[in-house]
PDB file of N, CA, C and O in Angstrom:
ATOM      1  N   UNK D   1     127.217 -71.521-146.010  1.00 54.00           N
ATOM      2  CA  UNK D   1     126.915 -71.143-147.379  1.00 54.00           C
ATOM      3  C   UNK D   1     127.368 -72.256-148.305  1.00 54.00           C
ATOM      4  O   UNK D   1     128.489 -72.729-148.224  1.00 54.00           O
ATOM      5  N   UNK D   2     126.471 -72.654-149.170  1.00 68.00           N
ATOM      6  CA  UNK D   2     126.769 -73.704-150.133  1.00 68.00           C
ATOM      7  C   UNK D   2     126.851 -73.083-151.515  1.00 68.00           C
ATOM      8  O   UNK D   2     125.967 -72.354-151.934  1.00 68.00           O
ATOM      9  N   UNK D   3     127.946 -73.350-152.214  1.00 75.00           N
ATOM     10  CA  UNK D   3     128.122 -72.897-153.583  1.00 75.00           C
ATOM     11  C   UNK D   3     128.530 -74.102-154.410  1.00 75.00           C
ATOM     12  O   UNK D   3     129.350 -74.903-153.983  1.00 75.00           O
ATOM     13  N   UNK D   4     127.942 -74.227-155.577  1.00 79.00           N
ATOM     14  CA  UNK D   4     128.288 -75.335-156.460  1.00 79.00           C
ATOM     15  C   UNK D   4     128.892 -74.750-157.726  1.00 79.00           C
ATOM     16  O   UNK D   4     128.247 -73.992-158.433  1.00 79.00           O
ATOM     17  N   UNK D   5     130.156 -75.063-157.998  1.00 82.00           N
ATOM     18  CA  UNK D   5     130.832 -74.592-159.198  1.00 82.00           C
ATOM     19  C   UNK D   5     130.580 -75.577-160.333  1.00 82.00           C
ATOM     20  O   UNK D   5     130.719 -76.779-160.144  1.00 82.00           O
ATOM     21  N   UNK D   6     130.199 -75.064-161.487  1.00 85.00           N
ATOM     22  CA  UNK D   6     129.958 -75.900-162.661  1.00 85.00           C
ATOM     23  C   UNK D   6     130.615 -75.247-163.870  1.00 85.00           C
ATOM     24  O   UNK D   6     130.798 -74.039-163.914  1.00 85.00           O
ATOM     25  N   UNK D   7     130.951 -76.075-164.859  1.00 87.00           N
ATOM     26  CA  UNK D   7     131.568 -75.532-166.065  1.00 87.00           C
ATOM     27  C   UNK D   7     130.581 -75.431-167.218  1.00 87.00           C
ATOM     28  O   UNK D   7     130.828 -74.715-168.174  1.00 87.00           O
ATOM     29  N   UNK D   8     129.464 -76.136-167.127  1.00 88.00           N
ATOM     30  CA  UNK D   8     128.430 -76.034-168.163  1.00 88.00           C
ATOM     31  C   UNK D   8     127.056 -76.084-167.508  1.00 88.00           C
ATOM     32  O   UNK D   8     126.893 -76.605-166.398  1.00 88.00           O
ATOM     33  N   UNK D   9     126.060 -75.556-168.212  1.00 85.00           N
ATOM     34  CA  UNK D   9     124.697 -75.589-167.683  1.00 85.00           C
ATOM     35  C   UNK D   9     124.187 -77.025-167.584  1.00 85.00           C
ATOM     36  O   UNK D   9     123.448 -77.374-166.676  1.00 85.00           O
ATOM     37  N   UNK D  10     124.592 -77.876-168.517  1.00 87.00           N
ATOM     38  CA  UNK D  10     124.183 -79.277-168.491  1.00 87.00           C
ATOM     39  C   UNK D  10     124.674 -79.959-167.203  1.00 87.00           C
ATOM     40  O   UNK D  10     123.933 -80.696-166.561  1.00 87.00           O
ATOM     41  N   UNK D  11     125.916 -79.696-166.810  1.00 83.00           N
ATOM     42  CA  UNK D  11     126.426 -80.257-165.550  1.00 83.00           C
ATOM     43  C   UNK D  11     125.630 -79.720-164.365  1.00 83.00           C
ATOM     44  O   UNK D  11     125.371 -80.442-163.407  1.00 83.00           O
ATOM     45  N   UNK D  12     125.244 -78.464-164.433  1.00 82.00           N
ATOM     46  CA  UNK D  12     124.455 -77.875-163.354  1.00 82.00           C
ATOM     47  C   UNK D  12     123.117 -78.595-163.223  1.00 82.00           C
ATOM     48  O   UNK D  12     122.679 -78.906-162.119  1.00 82.00           O
ATOM     49  N   UNK D  13     122.481 -78.879-164.350  1.00 83.00           N
ATOM     50  CA  UNK D  13     121.187 -79.584-164.311  1.00 83.00           C
ATOM     51  C   UNK D  13     121.352 -81.017-163.788  1.00 83.00           C
ATOM     52  O   UNK D  13     120.542 -81.490-163.006  1.00 83.00           O
ATOM     53  N   UNK D  14     122.404 -81.680-164.223  1.00 84.00           N
ATOM     54  CA  UNK D  14     122.653 -83.037-163.739  1.00 84.00           C
ATOM     55  C   UNK D  14     122.908 -83.044-162.232  1.00 84.00           C
ATOM     56  O   UNK D  14     122.398 -83.906-161.512  1.00 84.00           O
ATOM     57  N   UNK D  15     123.701 -82.090-161.772  1.00 80.00           N
ATOM     58  CA  UNK D  15     123.991 -82.001-160.337  1.00 80.00           C
ATOM     59  C   UNK D  15     122.730 -81.691-159.557  1.00 80.00           C
ATOM     60  O   UNK D  15     122.482 -82.281-158.497  1.00 80.00           O
ATOM     61  N   UNK D  16     121.923 -80.781-160.072  1.00 78.00           N
ATOM     62  CA  UNK D  16     120.682 -80.422-159.403  1.00 78.00           C
ATOM     63  C   UNK D  16     119.748 -81.619-159.298  1.00 78.00           C
ATOM     64  O   UNK D  16     119.164 -81.877-158.242  1.00 78.00           O
ATOM     65  N   UNK D  17     119.631 -82.374-160.386  1.00 79.00           N
ATOM     66  CA  UNK D  17     118.787 -83.575-160.371  1.00 79.00           C
ATOM     67  C   UNK D  17     119.298 -84.594-159.365  1.00 79.00           C
ATOM     68  O   UNK D  17     118.530 -85.163-158.597  1.00 79.00           O
ATOM     69  N   UNK D  18     120.612 -84.819-159.357  1.00 77.00           N
ATOM     70  CA  UNK D  18     121.196 -85.809-158.449  1.00 77.00           C
ATOM     71  C   UNK D  18     121.025 -85.389-156.987  1.00 77.00           C
ATOM     72  O   UNK D  18     120.685 -86.209-156.128  1.00 77.00           O
ATOM     73  N   UNK D  19     121.256 -84.117-156.695  1.00 74.00           N
ATOM     74  CA  UNK D  19     121.166 -83.651-155.311  1.00 74.00           C
ATOM     75  C   UNK D  19     119.737 -83.638-154.788  1.00 74.00           C
ATOM     76  O   UNK D  19     119.506 -83.771-153.587  1.00 74.00           O
ATOM     77  N   UNK D  20     118.775 -83.480-155.694  1.00 72.00           N
ATOM     78  CA  UNK D  20     117.394 -83.411-155.247  1.00 72.00           C
ATOM     79  C   UNK D  20     116.768 -84.787-155.012  1.00 72.00           C
ATOM     80  O   UNK D  20     115.697 -84.895-154.433  1.00 72.00           O
ATOM     81  N   UNK D  21     117.458 -85.839-155.444  1.00 69.00           N
ATOM     82  CA  UNK D  21     116.936 -87.196-155.223  1.00 69.00           C
ATOM     83  C   UNK D  21     116.997 -87.554-153.745  1.00 69.00           C
ATOM     84  O   UNK D  21     117.950 -87.231-153.040  1.00 69.00           O
ATOM     85  N   UNK D  22     116.003 -88.256-153.301  1.00 61.00           N
ATOM     86  CA  UNK D  22     115.900 -88.639-151.887  1.00 61.00           C
ATOM     87  C   UNK D  22     116.996 -89.612-151.470  1.00 61.00           C
ATOM     88  O   UNK D  22     117.300 -89.718-150.285  1.00 61.00           O
ATOM     89  N   UNK D  23     117.624 -90.297-152.411  1.00 61.00           N
ATOM     90  CA  UNK D  23     118.615 -91.319-152.059  1.00 61.00           C
ATOM     91  C   UNK D  23     119.838 -90.738-151.343  1.00 61.00           C
ATOM     92  O   UNK D  23     120.547 -91.441-150.647  1.00 61.00           O
ATOM     93  N   UNK D  24     120.077 -89.443-151.500  1.00 66.00           N
ATOM     94  CA  UNK D  24     121.220 -88.832-150.836  1.00 66.00           C
ATOM     95  C   UNK D  24     120.926 -88.478-149.383  1.00 66.00           C
ATOM     96  O   UNK D  24     121.830 -88.311-148.588  1.00 66.00           O
ATOM     97  N   UNK D  25     119.650 -88.345-149.046  1.00 73.00           N
ATOM     98  CA  UNK D  25     119.242 -88.004-147.679  1.00 73.00           C
ATOM     99  C   UNK D  25     119.960 -86.778-147.137  1.00 73.00           C
ATOM    100  O   UNK D  25     120.420 -86.758-145.999  1.00 73.00           O
ATOM    101  N   UNK D  26     120.103 -85.764-147.970  1.00 72.00           N
ATOM    102  CA  UNK D  26     120.744 -84.524-147.545  1.00 72.00           C
ATOM    103  C   UNK D  26     119.719 -83.580-146.947  1.00 72.00           C
ATOM    104  O   UNK D  26     118.596 -83.487-147.437  1.00 72.00           O
ATOM    105  N   UNK D  27     120.092 -82.875-145.887  1.00 78.00           N
ATOM    106  CA  UNK D  27     119.197 -81.842-145.373  1.00 78.00           C
ATOM    107  C   UNK D  27     118.993 -80.768-146.437  1.00 78.00           C
ATOM    108  O   UNK D  27     119.890 -80.488-147.240  1.00 78.00           O
ATOM    109  N   UNK D  28     117.824 -80.173-146.472  1.00 76.00           N
ATOM    110  CA  UNK D  28     117.512 -79.146-147.471  1.00 76.00           C
ATOM    111  C   UNK D  28     118.536 -78.014-147.449  1.00 76.00           C
ATOM    112  O   UNK D  28     118.850 -77.437-148.487  1.00 76.00           O
ATOM    113  N   UNK D  29     119.083 -77.719-146.282  1.00 78.00           N
ATOM    114  CA  UNK D  29     120.061 -76.650-146.148  1.00 78.00           C
ATOM    115  C   UNK D  29     121.327 -76.923-146.963  1.00 78.00           C
ATOM    116  O   UNK D  29     122.011 -76.012-147.400  1.00 78.00           O
ATOM    117  N   UNK D  30     121.638 -78.189-147.192  1.00 77.00           N
ATOM    118  CA  UNK D  30     122.861 -78.567-147.907  1.00 77.00           C
ATOM    119  C   UNK D  30     122.662 -78.627-149.420  1.00 77.00           C
ATOM    120  O   UNK D  30     123.624 -78.825-150.156  1.00 77.00           O
ATOM    121  N   UNK D  31     121.437 -78.513-149.896  1.00 76.00           N
ATOM    122  CA  UNK D  31     121.163 -78.591-151.325  1.00 76.00           C
ATOM    123  C   UNK D  31     121.157 -77.177-151.899  1.00 76.00           C
ATOM    124  O   UNK D  31     120.327 -76.357-151.527  1.00 76.00           O
ATOM    125  N   UNK D  32     122.105 -76.868-152.787  1.00 78.00           N
ATOM    126  CA  UNK D  32     122.189 -75.498-153.312  1.00 78.00           C
ATOM    127  C   UNK D  32     120.983 -75.135-154.167  1.00 78.00           C
ATOM    128  O   UNK D  32     120.427 -75.975-154.872  1.00 78.00           O
ATOM    129  N   UNK D  33     120.583 -73.886-154.092  1.00 79.00           N
ATOM    130  CA  UNK D  33     119.530 -73.338-154.947  1.00 79.00           C
ATOM    131  C   UNK D  33     120.179 -72.933-156.265  1.00 79.00           C
ATOM    132  O   UNK D  33     121.395 -72.817-156.375  1.00 79.00           O
ATOM    133  N   UNK D  34     119.376 -72.666-157.308  1.00 78.00           N
ATOM    134  CA  UNK D  34     119.933 -72.278-158.605  1.00 78.00           C
ATOM    135  C   UNK D  34     120.809 -71.044-158.477  1.00 78.00           C
ATOM    136  O   UNK D  34     121.799 -70.895-159.185  1.00 78.00           O
ATOM    137  N   UNK D  35     120.464 -70.137-157.580  1.00 77.00           N
ATOM    138  CA  UNK D  35     121.247 -68.912-157.403  1.00 77.00           C
ATOM    139  C   UNK D  35     122.645 -69.212-156.857  1.00 77.00           C
ATOM    140  O   UNK D  35     123.548 -68.390-156.978  1.00 77.00           O
ATOM    141  N   UNK D  36     122.826 -70.400-156.269  1.00 79.00           N
ATOM    142  CA  UNK D  36     124.106 -70.782-155.685  1.00 79.00           C
ATOM    143  C   UNK D  36     125.012 -71.537-156.661  1.00 79.00           C
ATOM    144  O   UNK D  36     126.116 -71.926-156.310  1.00 79.00           O
ATOM    145  N   UNK D  37     124.525 -71.749-157.888  1.00 82.00           N
ATOM    146  CA  UNK D  37     125.341 -72.403-158.906  1.00 82.00           C
ATOM    147  C   UNK D  37     126.179 -71.326-159.576  1.00 82.00           C
ATOM    148  O   UNK D  37     125.658 -70.335-160.057  1.00 82.00           O
ATOM    149  N   UNK D  38     127.478 -71.515-159.608  1.00 82.00           N
ATOM    150  CA  UNK D  38     128.397 -70.536-160.184  1.00 82.00           C
ATOM    151  C   UNK D  38     129.059 -71.173-161.403  1.00 82.00           C
ATOM    152  O   UNK D  38     129.761 -72.177-161.275  1.00 82.00           O
ATOM    153  N   UNK D  39     128.800 -70.579-162.569  1.00 86.00           N
ATOM    154  CA  UNK D  39     129.427 -71.103-163.783  1.00 86.00           C
ATOM    155  C   UNK D  39     130.809 -70.474-163.945  1.00 86.00           C
ATOM    156  O   UNK D  39     130.972 -69.270-163.897  1.00 86.00           O
ATOM    157  N   UNK D  40     131.790 -71.352-164.096  1.00 89.00           N
ATOM    158  CA  UNK D  40     133.163 -70.907-164.343  1.00 89.00           C
ATOM    159  C   UNK D  40     133.686 -71.650-165.569  1.00 89.00           C
ATOM    160  O   UNK D  40     133.151 -72.701-165.946  1.00 89.00           O
ATOM    161  N   UNK D  41     134.700 -71.097-166.212  1.00 90.00           N
ATOM    162  CA  UNK D  41     135.232 -71.699-167.434  1.00 90.00           C
ATOM    163  C   UNK D  41     135.911 -73.037-167.175  1.00 90.00           C
ATOM    164  O   UNK D  41     135.803 -73.960-167.971  1.00 90.00           O
ATOM    165  N   UNK D  42     136.620 -73.135-166.064  1.00 91.00           N
ATOM    166  CA  UNK D  42     137.332 -74.366-165.734  1.00 91.00           C
ATOM    167  C   UNK D  42     137.506 -74.450-164.223  1.00 91.00           C
ATOM    168  O   UNK D  42     137.604 -73.429-163.550  1.00 91.00           O
ATOM    169  N   UNK D  43     137.515 -75.653-163.719  1.00 92.00           N
ATOM    170  CA  UNK D  43     137.749 -75.882-162.296  1.00 92.00           C
ATOM    171  C   UNK D  43     139.253 -75.732-162.058  1.00 92.00           C
ATOM    172  O   UNK D  43     140.054 -76.426-162.681  1.00 92.00           O
ATOM    173  N   UNK D  44     139.659 -74.812-161.152  1.00 94.00           N
ATOM    174  CA  UNK D  44     141.098 -74.626-160.912  1.00 94.00           C
ATOM    175  C   UNK D  44     141.709 -75.835-160.193  1.00 94.00           C
ATOM    176  O   UNK D  44     141.142 -76.347-159.239  1.00 94.00           O
ATOM    177  N   UNK D  45     142.834 -76.267-160.712  1.00 96.00           N
ATOM    178  CA  UNK D  45     143.524 -77.426-160.156  1.00 96.00           C
ATOM    179  C   UNK D  45     144.964 -77.055-159.816  1.00 96.00           C
ATOM    180  O   UNK D  45     145.563 -76.201-160.466  1.00 96.00           O
ATOM    181  N   UNK D  46     145.503 -77.714-158.812  1.00 97.00           N
ATOM    182  CA  UNK D  46     146.918 -77.568-158.462  1.00 97.00           C
ATOM    183  C   UNK D  46     147.749 -78.466-159.370  1.00 97.00           C
ATOM    184  O   UNK D  46     147.216 -79.356-160.035  1.00 97.00           O
ATOM    185  N   UNK D  47     149.040 -78.272-159.370  1.00 96.00           N
ATOM    186  CA  UNK D  47     149.937 -79.115-160.151  1.00 96.00           C
ATOM    187  C   UNK D  47     149.853 -80.583-159.762  1.00 96.00           C
ATOM    188  O   UNK D  47     150.124 -81.466-160.567  1.00 96.00           O
ATOM    189  N   UNK D  48     149.438 -80.840-158.515  1.00 97.00           N
ATOM    190  CA  UNK D  48     149.320 -82.220-158.025  1.00 97.00           C
ATOM    191  C   UNK D  48     148.040 -82.902-158.503  1.00 97.00           C
ATOM    192  O   UNK D  48     147.836 -84.080-158.256  1.00 97.00           O
ATOM    193  N   UNK D  49     147.161 -82.138-159.178  1.00 95.00           N
ATOM    194  CA  UNK D  49     145.900 -82.703-159.646  1.00 95.00           C
ATOM    195  C   UNK D  49     144.749 -82.522-158.672  1.00 95.00           C
ATOM    196  O   UNK D  49     143.627 -82.932-158.956  1.00 95.00           O
ATOM    197  N   UNK D  50     145.022 -81.914-157.534  1.00 96.00           N
ATOM    198  CA  UNK D  50     143.974 -81.668-156.542  1.00 96.00           C
ATOM    199  C   UNK D  50     143.287 -80.335-156.839  1.00 96.00           C
ATOM    200  O   UNK D  50     143.828 -79.493-157.540  1.00 96.00           O
ATOM    201  N   UNK D  51     142.080 -80.171-156.271  1.00 93.00           N
ATOM    202  CA  UNK D  51     141.372 -78.901-156.419  1.00 93.00           C
ATOM    203  C   UNK D  51     142.167 -77.768-155.794  1.00 93.00           C
ATOM    204  O   UNK D  51     142.750 -77.931-154.728  1.00 93.00           O
ATOM    205  N   UNK D  52     142.160 -76.632-156.449  1.00 96.00           N
ATOM    206  CA  UNK D  52     142.799 -75.439-155.899  1.00 96.00           C
ATOM    207  C   UNK D  52     141.742 -74.688-155.092  1.00 96.00           C
ATOM    208  O   UNK D  52     141.009 -73.846-155.616  1.00 96.00           O
ATOM    209  N   UNK D  53     141.629 -75.027-153.821  1.00 93.00           N
ATOM    210  CA  UNK D  53     140.586 -74.458-152.965  1.00 93.00           C
ATOM    211  C   UNK D  53     140.774 -72.961-152.740  1.00 93.00           C
ATOM    212  O   UNK D  53     139.792 -72.224-152.620  1.00 93.00           O
ATOM    213  N   UNK D  54     142.018 -72.492-152.712  1.00 95.00           N
ATOM    214  CA  UNK D  54     142.260 -71.054-152.566  1.00 95.00           C
ATOM    215  C   UNK D  54     141.723 -70.297-153.777  1.00 95.00           C
ATOM    216  O   UNK D  54     141.123 -69.232-153.637  1.00 95.00           O
ATOM    217  N   UNK D  55     141.922 -70.846-154.958  1.00 94.00           N
ATOM    218  CA  UNK D  55     141.416 -70.195-156.172  1.00 94.00           C
ATOM    219  C   UNK D  55     139.886 -70.201-156.185  1.00 94.00           C
ATOM    220  O   UNK D  55     139.261 -69.215-156.563  1.00 94.00           O
ATOM    221  N   UNK D  56     139.264 -71.312-155.747  1.00 90.00           N
ATOM    222  CA  UNK D  56     137.804 -71.364-155.679  1.00 90.00           C
ATOM    223  C   UNK D  56     137.267 -70.349-154.678  1.00 90.00           C
ATOM    224  O   UNK D  56     136.256 -69.688-154.924  1.00 90.00           O
ATOM    225  N   UNK D  57     137.956 -70.207-153.561  1.00 88.00           N
ATOM    226  CA  UNK D  57     137.551 -69.219-152.558  1.00 88.00           C
ATOM    227  C   UNK D  57     137.662 -67.806-153.132  1.00 88.00           C
ATOM    228  O   UNK D  57     136.787 -66.973-152.917  1.00 88.00           O
ATOM    229  N   UNK D  58     138.726 -67.547-153.884  1.00 91.00           N
ATOM    230  CA  UNK D  58     138.903 -66.231-154.505  1.00 91.00           C
ATOM    231  C   UNK D  58     137.799 -65.950-155.514  1.00 91.00           C
ATOM    232  O   UNK D  58     137.282 -64.836-155.582  1.00 91.00           O
ATOM    233  N   UNK D  59     137.404 -66.974-156.283  1.00 88.00           N
ATOM    234  CA  UNK D  59     136.306 -66.812-157.236  1.00 88.00           C
ATOM    235  C   UNK D  59     135.021 -66.491-156.492  1.00 88.00           C
ATOM    236  O   UNK D  59     134.256 -65.610-156.894  1.00 88.00           O
ATOM    237  N   UNK D  60     134.770 -67.192-155.392  1.00 83.00           N
ATOM    238  CA  UNK D  60     133.553 -66.953-154.603  1.00 83.00           C
ATOM    239  C   UNK D  60     133.531 -65.531-154.062  1.00 83.00           C
ATOM    240  O   UNK D  60     132.501 -64.841-154.116  1.00 83.00           O
ATOM    241  N   UNK D  61     134.653 -65.053-153.555  1.00 85.00           N
ATOM    242  CA  UNK D  61     134.726 -63.675-153.033  1.00 85.00           C
ATOM    243  C   UNK D  61     134.504 -62.673-154.144  1.00 85.00           C
ATOM    244  O   UNK D  61     133.793 -61.687-153.967  1.00 85.00           O
ATOM    245  N   UNK D  62     135.116 -62.914-155.297  1.00 86.00           N
ATOM    246  CA  UNK D  62     134.994 -62.001-156.434  1.00 86.00           C
ATOM    247  C   UNK D  62     133.542 -61.912-156.914  1.00 86.00           C
ATOM    248  O   UNK D  62     133.031 -60.838-157.188  1.00 86.00           O
ATOM    249  N   UNK D  63     132.875 -63.065-157.001  1.00 80.00           N
ATOM    250  CA  UNK D  63     131.504 -63.102-157.506  1.00 80.00           C
ATOM    251  C   UNK D  63     130.487 -62.561-156.515  1.00 80.00           C
ATOM    252  O   UNK D  63     129.441 -62.099-156.898  1.00 80.00           O
ATOM    253  N   UNK D  64     130.798 -62.644-155.216  1.00 75.00           N
ATOM    254  CA  UNK D  64     129.830 -62.205-154.207  1.00 75.00           C
ATOM    255  C   UNK D  64     129.888 -60.705-153.964  1.00 75.00           C
ATOM    256  O   UNK D  64     129.023 -60.139-153.325  1.00 75.00           O
ATOM    257  N   UNK D  65     130.911 -60.076-154.483  1.00 67.00           N
ATOM    258  CA  UNK D  65     131.010 -58.623-154.372  1.00 67.00           C
ATOM    259  C   UNK D  65     131.655 -58.251-153.129  1.00 67.00           C
ATOM    260  O   UNK D  65     131.859 -57.466-152.443  1.00 67.00           O
TER     261      UNK D  65
END
C-alpha cells in the first residue's frame, strides 16, 4: 500500500506531476492514486529532526478506519 502525505494541495499536485514523469521509471504500482494522497496539517517529526514514522503509521490507521 502506497500513501503519500502532503500538507497542501499544491504539494500534492507537484508530487503527482513529478511521480508521473517517465524519468523516475517507477512501476505503476508504486505511483499513488489521488485517493492515496492524505492531507495532514504538518509532517510529524522527532526531536532529532527525523520523520516520526510511528505517528505517520497512526495517522494512516486512523484515516483508514
